[in-house]
Short mmCIF file of C-alpha atoms in Angstrom, two decimals:
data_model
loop_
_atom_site.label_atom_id
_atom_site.label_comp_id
_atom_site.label_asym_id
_atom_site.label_seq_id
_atom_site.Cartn_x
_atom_site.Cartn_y
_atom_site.Cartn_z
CA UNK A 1 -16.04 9.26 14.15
CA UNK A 2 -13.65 12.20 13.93
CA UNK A 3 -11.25 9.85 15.55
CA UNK A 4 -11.42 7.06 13.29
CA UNK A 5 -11.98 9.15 10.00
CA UNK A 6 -8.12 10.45 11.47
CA UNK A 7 -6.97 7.14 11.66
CA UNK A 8 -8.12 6.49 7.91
CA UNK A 9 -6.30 9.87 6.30
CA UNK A 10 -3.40 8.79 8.54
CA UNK A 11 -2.98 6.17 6.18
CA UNK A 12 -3.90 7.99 3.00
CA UNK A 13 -1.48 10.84 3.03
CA UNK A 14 0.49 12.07 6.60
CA UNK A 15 2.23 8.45 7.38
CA UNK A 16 1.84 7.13 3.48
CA UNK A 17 3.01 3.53 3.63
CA UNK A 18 5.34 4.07 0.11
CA UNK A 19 5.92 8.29 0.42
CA UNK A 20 6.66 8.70 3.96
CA UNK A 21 7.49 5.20 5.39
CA UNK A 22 8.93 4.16 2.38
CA UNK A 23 8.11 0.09 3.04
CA UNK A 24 6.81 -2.54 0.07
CA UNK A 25 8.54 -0.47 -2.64
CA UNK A 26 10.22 -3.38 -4.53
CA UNK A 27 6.38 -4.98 -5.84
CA UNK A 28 5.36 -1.21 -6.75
CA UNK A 29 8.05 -0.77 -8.75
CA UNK A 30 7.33 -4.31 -10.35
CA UNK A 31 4.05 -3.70 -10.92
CA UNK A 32 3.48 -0.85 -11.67
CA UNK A 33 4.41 -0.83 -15.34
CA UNK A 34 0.54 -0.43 -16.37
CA UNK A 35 -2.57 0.56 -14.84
CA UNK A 36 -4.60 -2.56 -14.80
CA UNK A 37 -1.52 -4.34 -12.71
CA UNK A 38 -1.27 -1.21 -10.60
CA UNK A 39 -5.18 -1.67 -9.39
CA UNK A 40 -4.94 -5.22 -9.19
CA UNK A 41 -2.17 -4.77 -6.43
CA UNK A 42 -3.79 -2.02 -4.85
CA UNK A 43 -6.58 -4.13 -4.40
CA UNK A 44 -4.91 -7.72 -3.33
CA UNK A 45 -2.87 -5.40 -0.66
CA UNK A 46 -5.81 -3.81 0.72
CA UNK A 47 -8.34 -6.80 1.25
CA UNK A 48 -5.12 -8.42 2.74
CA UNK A 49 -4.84 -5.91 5.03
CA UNK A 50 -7.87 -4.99 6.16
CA UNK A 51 -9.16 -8.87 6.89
CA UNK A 52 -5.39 -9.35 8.69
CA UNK A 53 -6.06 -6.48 10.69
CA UNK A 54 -9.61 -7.45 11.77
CA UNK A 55 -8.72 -10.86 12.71
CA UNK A 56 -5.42 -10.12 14.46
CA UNK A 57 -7.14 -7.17 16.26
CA UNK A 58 -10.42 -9.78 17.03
CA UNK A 59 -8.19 -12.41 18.72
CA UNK A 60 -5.34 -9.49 20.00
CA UNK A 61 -6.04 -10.55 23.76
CA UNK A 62 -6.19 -14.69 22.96
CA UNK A 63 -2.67 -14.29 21.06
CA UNK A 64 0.12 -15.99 23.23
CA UNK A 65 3.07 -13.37 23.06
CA UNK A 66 5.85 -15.76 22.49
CA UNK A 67 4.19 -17.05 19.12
CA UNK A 68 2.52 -14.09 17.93
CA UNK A 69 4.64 -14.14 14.25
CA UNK A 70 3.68 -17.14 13.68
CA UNK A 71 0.29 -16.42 14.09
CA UNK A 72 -0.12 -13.04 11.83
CA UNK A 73 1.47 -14.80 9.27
CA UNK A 74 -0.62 -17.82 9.23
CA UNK A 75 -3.74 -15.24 8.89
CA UNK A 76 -1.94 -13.10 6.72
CA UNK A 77 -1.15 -16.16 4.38
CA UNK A 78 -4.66 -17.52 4.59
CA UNK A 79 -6.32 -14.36 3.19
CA UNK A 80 -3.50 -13.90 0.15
CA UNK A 81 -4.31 -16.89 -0.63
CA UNK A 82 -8.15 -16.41 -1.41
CA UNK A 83 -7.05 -13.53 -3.08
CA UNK A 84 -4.34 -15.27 -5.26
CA UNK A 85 -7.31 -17.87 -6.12
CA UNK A 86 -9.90 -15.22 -6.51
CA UNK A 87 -7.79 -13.44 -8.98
CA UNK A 88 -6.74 -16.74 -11.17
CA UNK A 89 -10.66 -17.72 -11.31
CA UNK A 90 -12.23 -14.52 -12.39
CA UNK A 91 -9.25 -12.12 -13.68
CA UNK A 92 -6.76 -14.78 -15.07
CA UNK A 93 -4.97 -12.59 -17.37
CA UNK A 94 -4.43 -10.08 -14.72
CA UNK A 95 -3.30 -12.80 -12.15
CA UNK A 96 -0.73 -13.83 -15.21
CA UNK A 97 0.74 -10.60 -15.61
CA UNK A 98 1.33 -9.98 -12.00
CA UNK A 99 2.99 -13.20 -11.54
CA UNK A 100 4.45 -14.10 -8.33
CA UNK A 101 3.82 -10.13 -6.66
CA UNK A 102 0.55 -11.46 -5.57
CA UNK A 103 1.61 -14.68 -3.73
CA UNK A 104 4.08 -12.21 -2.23
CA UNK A 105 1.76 -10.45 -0.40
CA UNK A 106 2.53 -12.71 2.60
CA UNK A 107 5.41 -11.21 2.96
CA UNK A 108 4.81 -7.40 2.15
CA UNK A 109 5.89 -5.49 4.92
CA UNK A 110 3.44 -3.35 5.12
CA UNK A 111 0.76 -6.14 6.28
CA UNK A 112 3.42 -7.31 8.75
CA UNK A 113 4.44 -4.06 9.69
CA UNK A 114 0.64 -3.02 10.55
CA UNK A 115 -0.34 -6.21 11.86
CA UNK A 116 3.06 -6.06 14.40
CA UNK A 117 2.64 -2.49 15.04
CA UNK A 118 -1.57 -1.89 15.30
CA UNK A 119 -4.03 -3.99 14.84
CA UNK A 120 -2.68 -6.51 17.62
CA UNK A 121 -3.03 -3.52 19.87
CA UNK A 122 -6.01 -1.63 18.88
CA UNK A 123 -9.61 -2.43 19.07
CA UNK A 124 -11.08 -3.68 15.58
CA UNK A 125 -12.65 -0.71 14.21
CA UNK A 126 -9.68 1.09 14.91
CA UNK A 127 -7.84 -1.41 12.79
CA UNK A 128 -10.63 -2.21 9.69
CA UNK A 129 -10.08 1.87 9.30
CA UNK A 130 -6.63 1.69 9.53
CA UNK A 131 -6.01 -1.08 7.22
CA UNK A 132 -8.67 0.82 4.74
CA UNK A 133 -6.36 4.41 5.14
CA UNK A 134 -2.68 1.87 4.68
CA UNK A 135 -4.41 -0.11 1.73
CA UNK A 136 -5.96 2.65 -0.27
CA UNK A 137 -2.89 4.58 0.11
CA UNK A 138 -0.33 2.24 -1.05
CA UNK A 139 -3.18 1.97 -3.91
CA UNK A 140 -3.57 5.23 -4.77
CA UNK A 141 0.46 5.79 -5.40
CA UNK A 142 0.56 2.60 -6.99
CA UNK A 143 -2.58 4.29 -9.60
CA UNK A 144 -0.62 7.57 -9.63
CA UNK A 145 3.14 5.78 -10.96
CA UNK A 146 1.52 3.55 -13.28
CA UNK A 147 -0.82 6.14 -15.40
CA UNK A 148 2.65 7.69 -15.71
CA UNK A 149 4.75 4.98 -16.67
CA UNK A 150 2.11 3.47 -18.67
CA UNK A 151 1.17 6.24 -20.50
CA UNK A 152 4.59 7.70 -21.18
CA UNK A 153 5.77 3.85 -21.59
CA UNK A 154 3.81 3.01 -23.89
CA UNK A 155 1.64 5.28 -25.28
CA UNK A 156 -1.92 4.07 -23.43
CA UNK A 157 -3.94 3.90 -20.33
CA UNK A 158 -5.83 0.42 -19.20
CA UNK A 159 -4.70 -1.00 -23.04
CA UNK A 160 -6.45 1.60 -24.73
CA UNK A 161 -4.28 3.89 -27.30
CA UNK A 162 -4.28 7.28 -25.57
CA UNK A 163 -1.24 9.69 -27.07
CA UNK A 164 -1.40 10.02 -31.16
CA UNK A 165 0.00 7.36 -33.81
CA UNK A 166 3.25 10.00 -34.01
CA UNK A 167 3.86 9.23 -30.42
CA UNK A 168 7.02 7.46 -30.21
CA UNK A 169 6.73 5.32 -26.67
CA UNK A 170 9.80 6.19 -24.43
CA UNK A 171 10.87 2.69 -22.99
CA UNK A 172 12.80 4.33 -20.37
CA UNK A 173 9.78 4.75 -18.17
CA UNK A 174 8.46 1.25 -18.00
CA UNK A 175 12.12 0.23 -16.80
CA UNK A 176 13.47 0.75 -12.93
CA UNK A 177 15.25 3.50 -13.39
CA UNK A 178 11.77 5.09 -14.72
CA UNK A 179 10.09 3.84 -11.96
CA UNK A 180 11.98 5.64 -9.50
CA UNK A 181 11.74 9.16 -11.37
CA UNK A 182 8.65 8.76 -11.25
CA UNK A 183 7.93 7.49 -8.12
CA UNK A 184 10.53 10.54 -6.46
CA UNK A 185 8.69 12.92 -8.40
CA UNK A 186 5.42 12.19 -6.91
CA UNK A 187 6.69 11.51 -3.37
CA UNK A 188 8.26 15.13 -3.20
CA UNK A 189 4.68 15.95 -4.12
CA UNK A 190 3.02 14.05 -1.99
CA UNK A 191 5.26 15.51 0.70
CA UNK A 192 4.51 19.02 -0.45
CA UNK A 193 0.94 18.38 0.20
CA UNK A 194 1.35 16.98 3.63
CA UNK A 195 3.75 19.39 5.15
CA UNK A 196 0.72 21.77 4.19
CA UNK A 197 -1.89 19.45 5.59
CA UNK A 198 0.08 19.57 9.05
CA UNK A 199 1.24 23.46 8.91
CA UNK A 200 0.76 24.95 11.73
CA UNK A 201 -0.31 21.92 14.49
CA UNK A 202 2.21 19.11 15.92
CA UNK A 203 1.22 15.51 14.41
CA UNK A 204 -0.09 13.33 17.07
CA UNK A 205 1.71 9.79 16.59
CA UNK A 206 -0.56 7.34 15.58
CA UNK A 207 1.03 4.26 16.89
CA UNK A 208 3.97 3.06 19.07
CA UNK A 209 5.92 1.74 16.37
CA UNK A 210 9.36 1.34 14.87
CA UNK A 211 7.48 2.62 11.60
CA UNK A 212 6.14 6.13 12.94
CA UNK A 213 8.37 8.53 11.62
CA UNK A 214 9.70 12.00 12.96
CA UNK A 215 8.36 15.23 11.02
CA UNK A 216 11.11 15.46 8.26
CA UNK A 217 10.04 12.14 6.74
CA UNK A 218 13.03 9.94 7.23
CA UNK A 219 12.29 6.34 7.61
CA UNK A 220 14.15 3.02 6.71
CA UNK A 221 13.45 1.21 3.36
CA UNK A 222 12.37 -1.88 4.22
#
Protein backbone atom coordinates (compact mmCIF):
# COMPACT_ATOMS: atom_id res chain seq x y z
CA UNK A 1 0.00 0.00 0.00
CA UNK A 2 2.84 2.39 0.80
CA UNK A 3 3.93 1.63 -2.68
CA UNK A 4 0.93 2.41 -4.50
CA UNK A 5 -0.26 5.37 -2.20
CA UNK A 6 3.57 6.68 -3.75
CA UNK A 7 2.53 6.08 -7.05
CA UNK A 8 -0.77 8.20 -6.45
CA UNK A 9 1.13 11.51 -4.80
CA UNK A 10 3.57 10.94 -7.68
CA UNK A 11 0.95 12.17 -9.72
CA UNK A 12 -0.53 14.77 -7.41
CA UNK A 13 2.43 16.94 -6.72
CA UNK A 14 6.41 15.58 -7.37
CA UNK A 15 5.92 14.72 -11.34
CA UNK A 16 2.59 17.15 -11.71
CA UNK A 17 1.39 16.50 -15.24
CA UNK A 18 0.87 20.67 -15.91
CA UNK A 19 3.70 22.09 -13.04
CA UNK A 20 6.51 19.84 -13.55
CA UNK A 21 5.95 18.02 -16.93
CA UNK A 22 4.37 20.82 -18.32
CA UNK A 23 2.08 18.55 -21.03
CA UNK A 24 -1.91 19.35 -21.95
CA UNK A 25 -1.45 23.06 -21.15
CA UNK A 26 -3.22 24.49 -24.25
CA UNK A 27 -7.10 22.97 -22.96
CA UNK A 28 -6.18 24.36 -19.31
CA UNK A 29 -5.62 27.50 -20.43
CA UNK A 30 -8.94 27.23 -22.56
CA UNK A 31 -10.84 26.14 -19.98
CA UNK A 32 -10.07 27.34 -17.34
CA UNK A 33 -11.77 30.72 -17.53
CA UNK A 34 -14.41 29.61 -14.70
CA UNK A 35 -14.71 27.09 -12.14
CA UNK A 36 -17.56 24.97 -13.29
CA UNK A 37 -15.48 24.39 -16.81
CA UNK A 38 -12.34 23.87 -14.77
CA UNK A 39 -14.10 20.71 -12.80
CA UNK A 40 -15.77 19.53 -15.73
CA UNK A 41 -12.25 18.97 -17.39
CA UNK A 42 -10.72 17.76 -14.42
CA UNK A 43 -13.20 15.26 -14.35
CA UNK A 44 -13.54 14.14 -18.28
CA UNK A 45 -9.48 13.88 -18.04
CA UNK A 46 -9.45 11.75 -15.12
CA UNK A 47 -12.22 9.03 -15.91
CA UNK A 48 -10.33 9.04 -19.32
CA UNK A 49 -7.41 8.20 -17.79
CA UNK A 50 -7.96 6.01 -15.31
CA UNK A 51 -10.36 3.51 -17.58
CA UNK A 52 -7.36 3.92 -20.49
CA UNK A 53 -4.96 2.93 -18.06
CA UNK A 54 -6.86 -0.11 -16.71
CA UNK A 55 -7.64 -1.47 -19.99
CA UNK A 56 -4.27 -0.87 -21.67
CA UNK A 57 -2.55 -2.24 -18.50
CA UNK A 58 -5.39 -5.41 -18.55
CA UNK A 59 -4.51 -6.41 -22.15
CA UNK A 60 -0.50 -4.96 -21.81
CA UNK A 61 0.82 -8.63 -22.58
CA UNK A 62 -2.01 -9.41 -25.61
CA UNK A 63 -0.94 -5.93 -27.29
CA UNK A 64 1.07 -6.70 -30.58
CA UNK A 65 4.09 -4.17 -30.37
CA UNK A 66 4.03 -3.01 -33.90
CA UNK A 67 0.32 -1.66 -33.52
CA UNK A 68 0.24 -0.66 -30.06
CA UNK A 69 -0.81 3.33 -31.04
CA UNK A 70 -3.35 2.31 -32.70
CA UNK A 71 -4.66 0.42 -30.07
CA UNK A 72 -4.43 3.06 -26.96
CA UNK A 73 -6.03 5.35 -29.05
CA UNK A 74 -8.91 3.30 -30.09
CA UNK A 75 -9.50 2.75 -26.10
CA UNK A 76 -8.63 6.09 -25.35
CA UNK A 77 -11.28 7.36 -27.96
CA UNK A 78 -13.90 4.90 -26.85
CA UNK A 79 -13.99 6.14 -23.22
CA UNK A 80 -13.97 10.17 -24.31
CA UNK A 81 -16.54 9.39 -26.04
CA UNK A 82 -18.96 8.12 -23.19
CA UNK A 83 -17.78 10.94 -21.47
CA UNK A 84 -18.51 13.53 -24.28
CA UNK A 85 -22.15 11.79 -24.35
CA UNK A 86 -22.44 11.58 -20.64
CA UNK A 87 -21.76 15.21 -20.33
CA UNK A 88 -24.29 16.42 -23.31
CA UNK A 89 -27.17 14.14 -21.60
CA UNK A 90 -26.99 15.19 -18.04
CA UNK A 91 -24.76 18.55 -17.90
CA UNK A 92 -25.62 20.10 -21.37
CA UNK A 93 -24.81 23.56 -20.56
CA UNK A 94 -21.51 22.57 -19.24
CA UNK A 95 -20.78 20.28 -22.31
CA UNK A 96 -21.72 23.71 -24.39
CA UNK A 97 -19.37 25.84 -22.77
CA UNK A 98 -16.48 23.52 -23.03
CA UNK A 99 -17.00 23.00 -26.61
CA UNK A 100 -14.70 20.97 -28.55
CA UNK A 101 -11.88 20.61 -25.26
CA UNK A 102 -13.81 17.59 -24.36
CA UNK A 103 -13.83 15.66 -27.70
CA UNK A 104 -10.15 16.60 -27.48
CA UNK A 105 -9.41 14.50 -24.86
CA UNK A 106 -8.37 11.82 -27.41
CA UNK A 107 -5.67 13.54 -28.08
CA UNK A 108 -4.43 15.09 -24.67
CA UNK A 109 -1.08 14.10 -24.16
CA UNK A 110 -1.20 13.34 -21.00
CA UNK A 111 -3.55 10.11 -21.60
CA UNK A 112 -1.15 9.20 -24.42
CA UNK A 113 1.77 10.05 -22.64
CA UNK A 114 0.68 7.70 -19.55
CA UNK A 115 -0.81 5.13 -21.55
CA UNK A 116 2.77 4.99 -23.81
CA UNK A 117 4.87 5.40 -20.85
CA UNK A 118 2.94 3.16 -17.79
CA UNK A 119 0.10 1.55 -17.83
CA UNK A 120 1.20 -0.73 -20.91
CA UNK A 121 4.00 -1.72 -18.61
CA UNK A 122 2.71 -1.91 -15.19
CA UNK A 123 0.32 -4.22 -13.58
CA UNK A 124 -3.33 -2.67 -13.27
CA UNK A 125 -3.45 -1.47 -9.84
CA UNK A 126 -0.34 0.14 -10.38
CA UNK A 127 -1.94 1.98 -13.24
CA UNK A 128 -5.87 2.67 -11.80
CA UNK A 129 -3.56 4.58 -8.95
CA UNK A 130 -1.54 6.17 -11.25
CA UNK A 131 -4.11 7.42 -13.55
CA UNK A 132 -6.11 8.57 -10.17
CA UNK A 133 -2.58 10.64 -8.87
CA UNK A 134 -2.14 12.13 -13.08
CA UNK A 135 -6.01 12.89 -13.23
CA UNK A 136 -6.62 14.52 -9.92
CA UNK A 137 -3.57 16.47 -10.38
CA UNK A 138 -4.09 17.99 -13.68
CA UNK A 139 -7.62 18.63 -11.81
CA UNK A 140 -6.59 20.16 -8.95
CA UNK A 141 -4.36 22.96 -10.97
CA UNK A 142 -7.01 23.23 -13.33
CA UNK A 143 -9.49 24.17 -9.80
CA UNK A 144 -6.59 26.29 -8.47
CA UNK A 145 -6.22 28.74 -12.07
CA UNK A 146 -9.78 28.98 -12.55
CA UNK A 147 -11.01 30.24 -8.85
CA UNK A 148 -8.37 32.82 -9.79
CA UNK A 149 -9.22 33.81 -13.11
CA UNK A 150 -12.78 33.51 -12.42
CA UNK A 151 -12.93 35.33 -9.50
CA UNK A 152 -10.59 38.14 -10.43
CA UNK A 153 -12.25 37.86 -14.11
CA UNK A 154 -15.25 38.35 -13.30
CA UNK A 155 -16.10 39.02 -10.03
CA UNK A 156 -17.67 35.30 -8.94
CA UNK A 157 -17.03 31.74 -8.14
CA UNK A 158 -19.33 28.74 -9.77
CA UNK A 159 -21.79 31.88 -11.17
CA UNK A 160 -22.42 33.13 -7.89
CA UNK A 161 -21.49 37.03 -7.21
CA UNK A 162 -18.59 36.76 -4.77
CA UNK A 163 -16.45 40.32 -4.63
CA UNK A 164 -18.86 43.56 -3.86
CA UNK A 165 -21.13 45.51 -6.52
CA UNK A 166 -17.94 48.25 -6.49
CA UNK A 167 -15.81 45.51 -7.83
CA UNK A 168 -14.84 46.44 -11.20
CA UNK A 169 -14.01 42.83 -13.04
CA UNK A 170 -10.40 42.97 -14.51
CA UNK A 171 -10.81 41.28 -18.04
CA UNK A 172 -7.22 40.78 -18.25
CA UNK A 173 -7.38 37.58 -16.27
CA UNK A 174 -9.94 35.63 -18.17
CA UNK A 175 -7.65 36.29 -21.37
CA UNK A 176 -4.24 34.14 -22.21
CA UNK A 177 -1.99 36.32 -21.15
CA UNK A 178 -3.94 36.04 -17.60
CA UNK A 179 -3.90 32.58 -17.81
CA UNK A 180 -0.33 32.23 -17.86
CA UNK A 181 0.31 34.71 -14.78
CA UNK A 182 -1.61 32.84 -13.18
CA UNK A 183 -0.80 29.60 -14.03
CA UNK A 184 3.37 30.65 -13.47
CA UNK A 185 2.42 31.97 -10.28
CA UNK A 186 1.06 28.83 -8.96
CA UNK A 187 3.58 26.51 -10.64
CA UNK A 188 6.55 28.37 -8.83
CA UNK A 189 4.38 27.47 -5.87
CA UNK A 190 3.70 24.31 -6.52
CA UNK A 191 7.42 23.85 -7.07
CA UNK A 192 8.21 25.48 -3.77
CA UNK A 193 6.21 22.88 -2.10
CA UNK A 194 7.78 19.95 -3.80
CA UNK A 195 11.39 20.81 -3.59
CA UNK A 196 10.36 20.72 0.24
CA UNK A 197 8.46 17.49 -0.06
CA UNK A 198 11.76 15.86 -1.56
CA UNK A 199 14.46 17.84 0.74
CA UNK A 200 16.72 15.85 1.91
CA UNK A 201 16.15 12.13 -0.07
CA UNK A 202 16.94 11.44 -3.95
CA UNK A 203 13.48 10.95 -5.97
CA UNK A 204 13.16 7.46 -7.12
CA UNK A 205 11.97 7.65 -10.92
CA UNK A 206 8.72 6.46 -11.30
CA UNK A 207 8.75 5.27 -14.82
CA UNK A 208 11.12 4.74 -17.81
CA UNK A 209 9.87 7.46 -19.77
CA UNK A 210 10.71 10.33 -22.07
CA UNK A 211 8.33 12.32 -19.57
CA UNK A 212 10.29 11.68 -16.16
CA UNK A 213 12.08 14.67 -15.54
CA UNK A 214 15.55 15.44 -13.84
CA UNK A 215 15.35 17.30 -10.30
CA UNK A 216 15.37 21.00 -11.55
CA UNK A 217 12.02 20.55 -13.29
CA UNK A 218 12.84 21.04 -16.91
CA UNK A 219 10.68 19.19 -19.28
CA UNK A 220 9.39 19.81 -22.92
CA UNK A 221 5.96 21.49 -23.53
CA UNK A 222 4.18 19.25 -25.34
Amino acid sequence: MKRLFGVFVNGLIVENPLFIIMIGLCSSMAVTTTVANGIGMGVALTFVLVMSELIISLFRNLIPESIRMPIFLIVIAAFTTIMDLEMQAYFPVLSKSMGVFIPLVVVNCIVMGRVEAYSSKQPVLDSIFDGLGMGLGYTWVLIALSVVRELLGNGTLLGFQIMPSSFSPMIFFILPPGGFLVFSLWMAASNNLRRKLLAGKKPEPTQDSCCTLPENGSAEKA
